[in-house]
């Protein structure tokens, strides 16, 4: 991975100055890409057919299938290469399920981010989270920093290609506990695609009303998404994480780049953040006691030294 150019302290400090709302991407920003690619997606592939057979007659699944069928028809009409159609309900349960499985796997193989696909995926993941089969994975710095930002009055939101339900499930069932309470809202592609500036304008209308758009900071691993946010008047910073795609020199120069959320506060706050982490781990008090003991030892040594001098 290409290392980001070191930002100056002034640049680092400016990331939160004037910001009231922070919107975070998920995959590659708060959550490792490997969790999505190696755990979430395979779970859908492995359990898709059995899930559809089990829930076929439920209203939620019928709605999911209808949405996917309509998308497939649209893809065919637009001559999308490789598009897989889904039979009408009259074809029978078995044929419909075969069609849905083929369509979903085609979309996933092509890394499509359709709202219809994400909706079904979210419902399948719900079963896994509720059964304890899956636990949402976060980068180590995320949970403490998200809680800290929330406590300091920043309004936090997510914007991800995954459905709102799947986002809530990930943070509610994370390895760091339930984090949904730190967020004021969740957004998915129902507001628009993540590379479309209008999507960010739509979000701004909901979270910031008539206030300036530059009070919103967007954190993402995608330069294309960052550019769209900036085009909508937002601020944006690129988050560089293990496993993410390499950034070009141009991207590194055009955007502030951080490797951890701690860096949002700038260099001068690093000690405060470090202390915050230590307090969470019960380490700060121990270090303070050690420092007091060291000070007392130094004072005693000085007094003994002065006494020796007098005796001489």
CSV table of C-alpha atoms in Angstrom, one decimal:
chain,number,residue,atom,x,y,z
A,1,UNK,CA,0.0,0.0,0.0
A,2,UNK,CA,1.2,3.5,-0.8
A,3,UNK,CA,1.9,5.5,2.3
A,4,UNK,CA,0.1,8.8,2.5
A,5,UNK,CA,2.1,12.0,2.5
A,6,UNK,CA,2.4,13.4,6.0
A,7,UNK,CA,0.0,16.2,6.6
A,8,UNK,CA,1.1,19.3,8.5
A,9,UNK,CA,-0.3,19.9,12.0
A,10,UNK,CA,-2.3,22.8,10.6
A,11,UNK,CA,-3.9,20.6,8.0
A,12,UNK,CA,-4.6,17.9,10.7
A,13,UNK,CA,-6.2,20.4,13.0
A,14,UNK,CA,-8.5,21.7,10.3
A,15,UNK,CA,-10.3,18.4,9.8
A,16,UNK,CA,-12.8,19.0,12.6
A,17,UNK,CA,-12.8,22.8,12.8
A,18,UNK,CA,-16.3,24.0,11.8
A,19,UNK,CA,-17.6,20.5,11.4
A,20,UNK,CA,-20.9,19.5,13.0
A,21,UNK,CA,-21.7,16.3,11.2
A,22,UNK,CA,-19.5,13.4,10.3
A,23,UNK,CA,-20.6,10.8,7.8
A,24,UNK,CA,-18.6,7.6,7.6
A,25,UNK,CA,-18.4,4.9,4.9
A,26,UNK,CA,-18.2,1.4,6.2
A,27,UNK,CA,-16.3,-1.1,4.0
A,28,UNK,CA,-12.7,-0.1,4.1
A,29,UNK,CA,-13.3,2.8,6.5
A,30,UNK,CA,-14.7,1.5,9.7
A,31,UNK,CA,-14.7,-2.2,8.7
A,32,UNK,CA,-12.0,-4.3,7.1
A,33,UNK,CA,-12.7,-5.1,3.4
A,34,UNK,CA,-11.7,-8.7,4.3
A,35,UNK,CA,-14.7,-9.0,6.6
A,36,UNK,CA,-17.0,-8.1,3.8
A,37,UNK,CA,-15.3,-10.1,1.0
A,38,UNK,CA,-14.3,-13.2,3.1
A,39,UNK,CA,-17.2,-13.5,5.5
A,40,UNK,CA,-20.3,-11.5,4.6
A,41,UNK,CA,-20.4,-12.2,0.9
A,42,UNK,CA,-19.6,-15.9,1.2
A,43,UNK,CA,-22.3,-16.3,3.8
A,44,UNK,CA,-24.9,-15.1,1.3
A,45,UNK,CA,-23.6,-17.4,-1.4
A,46,UNK,CA,-23.6,-20.4,0.9
A,47,UNK,CA,-27.0,-19.8,2.4
A,48,UNK,CA,-28.9,-18.0,-0.4
A,49,UNK,CA,-30.8,-21.0,-1.7
A,50,UNK,CA,-31.7,-22.4,1.8
A,51,UNK,CA,-32.9,-19.0,2.9
A,52,UNK,CA,-35.2,-18.5,-0.1
A,53,UNK,CA,-36.7,-22.0,0.4
A,54,UNK,CA,-37.3,-21.3,4.1
A,55,UNK,CA,-38.8,-17.9,3.7
A,56,UNK,CA,-40.3,-18.0,0.2
A,57,UNK,CA,-43.9,-17.5,1.4
A,58,UNK,CA,-43.1,-14.6,3.8
A,59,UNK,CA,-44.1,-11.1,2.7
A,60,UNK,CA,-40.6,-9.7,3.1
A,61,UNK,CA,-39.0,-12.3,0.8
A,62,UNK,CA,-41.8,-11.9,-1.8
A,63,UNK,CA,-41.0,-8.2,-1.8
A,64,UNK,CA,-37.3,-8.9,-2.2
A,65,UNK,CA,-37.9,-11.2,-5.1
A,66,UNK,CA,-40.3,-8.8,-6.9
A,67,UNK,CA,-37.7,-6.0,-6.6
A,68,UNK,CA,-35.0,-8.2,-8.0
A,69,UNK,CA,-37.3,-9.4,-10.9
A,70,UNK,CA,-38.1,-5.8,-11.8
A,71,UNK,CA,-34.4,-4.9,-11.8
A,72,UNK,CA,-33.6,-7.9,-14.0
A,73,UNK,CA,-36.3,-6.9,-16.5
A,74,UNK,CA,-34.8,-3.4,-16.6
A,75,UNK,CA,-31.3,-4.8,-17.1
A,76,UNK,CA,-32.6,-6.9,-20.1
A,77,UNK,CA,-34.3,-3.9,-21.6
A,78,UNK,CA,-31.1,-1.9,-21.3
A,79,UNK,CA,-29.1,-4.8,-22.8
A,80,UNK,CA,-26.9,-5.2,-19.7
A,81,UNK,CA,-24.3,-7.9,-20.6
A,82,UNK,CA,-24.9,-11.2,-18.8
A,83,UNK,CA,-28.1,-10.0,-17.1
A,84,UNK,CA,-30.1,-12.9,-15.6
A,85,UNK,CA,-33.9,-12.8,-15.7
A,86,UNK,CA,-36.1,-14.2,-12.9
A,87,UNK,CA,-39.3,-16.1,-13.9
A,88,UNK,CA,-42.7,-14.8,-12.8
A,89,UNK,CA,-44.3,-16.3,-9.8
A,90,UNK,CA,-46.5,-18.5,-12.1
A,91,UNK,CA,-43.5,-20.5,-13.0
A,92,UNK,CA,-43.5,-22.0,-9.5
A,93,UNK,CA,-41.4,-21.8,-6.4
A,94,UNK,CA,-38.5,-24.0,-7.6
A,95,UNK,CA,-38.0,-22.2,-10.9
A,96,UNK,CA,-38.3,-18.8,-9.2
A,97,UNK,CA,-35.7,-19.7,-6.6
A,98,UNK,CA,-33.3,-21.0,-9.3
A,99,UNK,CA,-33.7,-17.7,-11.1
A,100,UNK,CA,-33.1,-15.6,-8.0
A,101,UNK,CA,-30.0,-17.6,-7.0
A,102,UNK,CA,-28.6,-17.2,-10.5
A,103,UNK,CA,-29.4,-13.5,-10.6
A,104,UNK,CA,-27.9,-12.8,-7.2
A,105,UNK,CA,-24.7,-14.7,-7.8
A,106,UNK,CA,-24.3,-12.9,-11.2
A,107,UNK,CA,-24.7,-9.5,-9.5
A,108,UNK,CA,-22.2,-10.5,-6.7
A,109,UNK,CA,-19.7,-11.8,-9.2
A,110,UNK,CA,-19.9,-8.5,-11.0
A,111,UNK,CA,-19.6,-6.5,-7.7
A,112,UNK,CA,-22.9,-4.7,-8.3
A,113,UNK,CA,-24.2,-2.4,-5.6
A,114,UNK,CA,-27.9,-2.4,-6.5
A,115,UNK,CA,-30.3,-1.5,-3.8
A,116,UNK,CA,-32.4,-4.6,-4.6
A,117,UNK,CA,-29.4,-6.9,-4.1
A,118,UNK,CA,-28.3,-5.2,-0.9
A,119,UNK,CA,-31.8,-5.5,0.6
A,120,UNK,CA,-31.9,-9.2,0.2
A,121,UNK,CA,-28.3,-9.6,1.5
A,122,UNK,CA,-29.2,-7.6,4.6
A,123,UNK,CA,-32.1,-9.9,5.4
A,124,UNK,CA,-29.9,-13.0,5.0
A,125,UNK,CA,-27.2,-11.4,7.2
A,126,UNK,CA,-29.9,-10.6,9.9
A,127,UNK,CA,-30.3,-14.3,10.5
A,128,UNK,CA,-26.6,-14.8,10.9
A,129,UNK,CA,-26.2,-11.9,13.3
A,130,UNK,CA,-29.2,-12.9,15.4
A,131,UNK,CA,-27.9,-16.5,15.7
A,132,UNK,CA,-24.4,-15.3,16.6
A,133,UNK,CA,-22.9,-16.8,13.5
A,134,UNK,CA,-21.6,-13.4,12.5
A,135,UNK,CA,-20.1,-10.6,14.6
A,136,UNK,CA,-19.5,-7.2,13.0
A,137,UNK,CA,-15.8,-6.4,12.7
A,138,UNK,CA,-14.3,-2.9,13.2
A,139,UNK,CA,-10.9,-1.5,13.0
A,140,UNK,CA,-9.4,-1.2,16.5
A,141,UNK,CA,-9.6,2.6,16.6
A,142,UNK,CA,-13.2,2.9,15.5
A,143,UNK,CA,-15.3,2.1,18.5
A,144,UNK,CA,-13.5,4.3,21.1
A,145,UNK,CA,-13.2,7.2,18.6
A,146,UNK,CA,-16.8,7.0,17.4
A,147,UNK,CA,-18.0,7.1,21.1
A,148,UNK,CA,-15.6,10.0,21.8
A,149,UNK,CA,-16.9,12.0,18.8
A,150,UNK,CA,-20.5,11.4,19.8
A,151,UNK,CA,-19.8,12.4,23.4
A,152,UNK,CA,-18.2,15.6,22.2
A,153,UNK,CA,-21.4,16.6,20.3
A,154,UNK,CA,-20.6,15.6,16.7
A,155,UNK,CA,-23.6,14.2,14.8
A,156,UNK,CA,-22.6,10.8,13.3
A,157,UNK,CA,-24.1,9.1,10.3
A,158,UNK,CA,-23.2,6.3,8.0
A,159,UNK,CA,-23.5,6.1,4.2
A,160,UNK,CA,-22.9,2.7,2.7
A,161,UNK,CA,-23.9,0.7,-0.4
A,162,UNK,CA,-25.2,-1.9,2.1
A,163,UNK,CA,-28.8,-1.6,3.2
A,164,UNK,CA,-29.7,0.5,6.2
A,165,UNK,CA,-30.7,-2.7,8.0
A,166,UNK,CA,-27.4,-4.4,7.3
A,167,UNK,CA,-25.5,-1.4,8.6
A,168,UNK,CA,-27.5,-1.3,11.8
A,169,UNK,CA,-27.0,-5.1,12.3
A,170,UNK,CA,-23.2,-4.7,11.8
A,171,UNK,CA,-22.9,-2.0,14.5
A,172,UNK,CA,-25.5,-3.5,16.8
A,173,UNK,CA,-23.6,-6.8,16.8
A,174,UNK,CA,-20.1,-5.6,16.6
A,175,UNK,CA,-17.1,-7.2,18.4
A,176,UNK,CA,-17.0,-3.9,20.4
A,177,UNK,CA,-20.6,-4.1,21.5
A,178,UNK,CA,-23.7,-2.2,20.4
A,179,UNK,CA,-22.6,1.1,18.7
A,180,UNK,CA,-25.9,2.0,17.1
A,181,UNK,CA,-26.6,4.6,19.8
A,182,UNK,CA,-23.7,6.8,18.7
A,183,UNK,CA,-25.2,7.3,15.3
A,184,UNK,CA,-28.0,9.8,14.5
A,185,UNK,CA,-28.9,8.1,11.2
A,186,UNK,CA,-28.0,5.6,8.5
A,187,UNK,CA,-28.1,6.1,4.7
A,188,UNK,CA,-27.9,3.6,1.8
A,189,UNK,CA,-28.1,3.9,-2.0
A,190,UNK,CA,-31.9,4.6,-1.7
A,191,UNK,CA,-30.7,8.2,-1.6
A,192,UNK,CA,-28.6,7.7,-4.7
A,193,UNK,CA,-25.4,6.1,-5.8
A,194,UNK,CA,-22.2,7.0,-3.8
A,195,UNK,CA,-20.4,8.5,-6.8
A,196,UNK,CA,-23.3,10.9,-7.6
A,197,UNK,CA,-23.0,14.4,-6.0
A,198,UNK,CA,-26.8,14.6,-5.8
A,199,UNK,CA,-26.8,11.7,-3.3
A,200,UNK,CA,-24.8,13.8,-0.9
A,201,UNK,CA,-27.1,16.8,-1.5
A,202,UNK,CA,-30.0,14.6,-0.6
A,203,UNK,CA,-28.4,13.5,2.6
A,204,UNK,CA,-27.5,17.1,3.5
A,205,UNK,CA,-31.1,18.1,3.3
A,206,UNK,CA,-32.0,15.4,5.8
A,207,UNK,CA,-29.2,15.9,8.3
A,208,UNK,CA,-28.3,19.5,8.1
A,209,UNK,CA,-31.4,21.2,6.9
A,210,UNK,CA,-30.6,24.7,5.5
A,211,UNK,CA,-27.1,24.9,7.2
A,212,UNK,CA,-23.9,25.1,5.2
A,213,UNK,CA,-22.9,21.8,3.5
A,214,UNK,CA,-19.3,22.3,4.5
A,215,UNK,CA,-20.3,21.6,8.1
A,216,UNK,CA,-20.4,17.9,7.0
A,217,UNK,CA,-17.2,15.8,6.8
A,218,UNK,CA,-17.3,12.6,4.9
A,219,UNK,CA,-14.8,9.8,5.6
A,220,UNK,CA,-14.3,7.2,2.9
A,221,UNK,CA,-11.6,5.0,1.4
A,222,UNK,CA,-12.9,5.8,-2.2
A,223,UNK,CA,-11.5,8.8,-4.0
A,224,UNK,CA,-14.5,8.8,-6.4
A,225,UNK,CA,-16.9,9.0,-3.4
A,226,UNK,CA,-14.8,11.7,-1.8
A,227,UNK,CA,-14.9,13.7,-5.1
A,228,UNK,CA,-18.7,13.4,-5.3
A,229,UNK,CA,-19.1,14.6,-1.7
A,230,UNK,CA,-16.8,17.6,-2.3
A,231,UNK,CA,-18.8,18.4,-5.5
A,232,UNK,CA,-21.9,18.6,-3.2
A,233,UNK,CA,-20.1,21.1,-1.0
A,234,UNK,CA,-19.0,18.7,1.8
A,235,UNK,CA,-15.6,18.2,3.2
A,236,UNK,CA,-14.0,14.9,2.7
A,237,UNK,CA,-10.9,12.9,3.9
A,238,UNK,CA,-9.6,9.6,2.6
A,239,UNK,CA,-9.1,6.8,5.1
A,240,UNK,CA,-6.2,4.5,4.3
A,241,UNK,CA,-6.6,1.0,5.8
A,242,UNK,CA,-4.9,-2.4,5.3
A,243,UNK,CA,-6.3,-4.1,2.3
A,244,UNK,CA,-7.7,-1.0,0.6
A,245,UNK,CA,-6.8,-0.2,-3.0
A,246,UNK,CA,-3.7,1.9,-3.5
A,247,UNK,CA,-4.2,5.7,-3.9
A,248,UNK,CA,-2.5,7.7,-6.6
A,249,UNK,CA,-0.2,10.7,-5.9
A,250,UNK,CA,-3.0,13.0,-7.1
A,251,UNK,CA,-5.5,11.6,-4.6
A,252,UNK,CA,-3.0,11.9,-1.8
A,253,UNK,CA,-2.4,15.6,-2.7
A,254,UNK,CA,-6.0,16.5,-3.3
A,255,UNK,CA,-7.4,15.1,-0.1
A,256,UNK,CA,-6.4,14.9,3.6
A,257,UNK,CA,-5.5,11.3,4.3
A,258,UNK,CA,-5.7,9.6,7.7
A,259,UNK,CA,-4.9,6.0,8.7
A,260,UNK,CA,-6.9,6.1,12.0
A,261,UNK,CA,-9.8,8.2,13.3
A,262,UNK,CA,-7.5,9.5,16.0
A,263,UNK,CA,-5.8,11.7,13.4
A,264,UNK,CA,-9.0,13.7,13.0
A,265,UNK,CA,-8.0,15.7,16.1
A,266,UNK,CA,-4.6,16.7,14.9
A,267,UNK,CA,-1.1,16.2,16.3
A,268,UNK,CA,-1.5,18.3,19.4
A,269,UNK,CA,-4.3,16.1,20.7
A,270,UNK,CA,-2.5,12.8,20.4
A,271,UNK,CA,-1.5,12.7,24.1
A,272,UNK,CA,-5.1,13.4,25.2
A,273,UNK,CA,-6.4,10.6,22.9
A,274,UNK,CA,-3.7,8.3,24.2
A,275,UNK,CA,-4.7,9.1,27.8
A,276,UNK,CA,-8.4,8.4,26.8
A,277,UNK,CA,-7.5,4.9,25.5
A,278,UNK,CA,-5.4,4.3,28.7
A,279,UNK,CA,-8.3,5.3,30.9
A,280,UNK,CA,-10.6,2.9,29.0
A,281,UNK,CA,-8.1,0.1,29.8
A,282,UNK,CA,-7.5,1.2,33.4
A,283,UNK,CA,-3.9,2.0,32.6
A,284,UNK,CA,-3.8,5.8,33.2
A,285,UNK,CA,-4.2,5.6,37.0
A,286,UNK,CA,-1.3,3.0,37.2
A,287,UNK,CA,1.0,5.3,35.1
A,288,UNK,CA,0.1,8.3,37.3
A,289,UNK,CA,1.0,6.3,40.4
A,290,UNK,CA,4.3,5.2,38.8
A,291,UNK,CA,5.1,8.8,37.9
A,292,UNK,CA,4.4,9.9,41.5
A,293,UNK,CA,6.7,7.1,42.9
A,294,UNK,CA,9.4,8.2,40.5
A,295,UNK,CA,9.1,11.8,41.6
A,296,UNK,CA,9.3,10.9,45.2
A,297,UNK,CA,12.4,8.8,44.6
A,298,UNK,CA,14.1,11.7,42.8
A,299,UNK,CA,13.3,14.1,45.7
A,300,UNK,CA,14.7,11.6,48.2
A,301,UNK,CA,17.9,11.2,46.2
A,302,UNK,CA,18.3,15.0,46.0
A,303,UNK,CA,17.8,15.4,49.8
A,304,UNK,CA,20.3,12.6,50.4
A,305,UNK,CA,22.7,14.3,48.1
A,306,UNK,CA,22.4,17.7,49.9
A,307,UNK,CA,22.9,15.9,53.2
A,308,UNK,CA,26.1,14.3,52.0
A,309,UNK,CA,27.4,17.7,50.9
A,310,UNK,CA,26.8,19.3,54.3
A,311,UNK,CA,28.6,16.5,56.0
A,312,UNK,CA,31.6,17.0,53.9
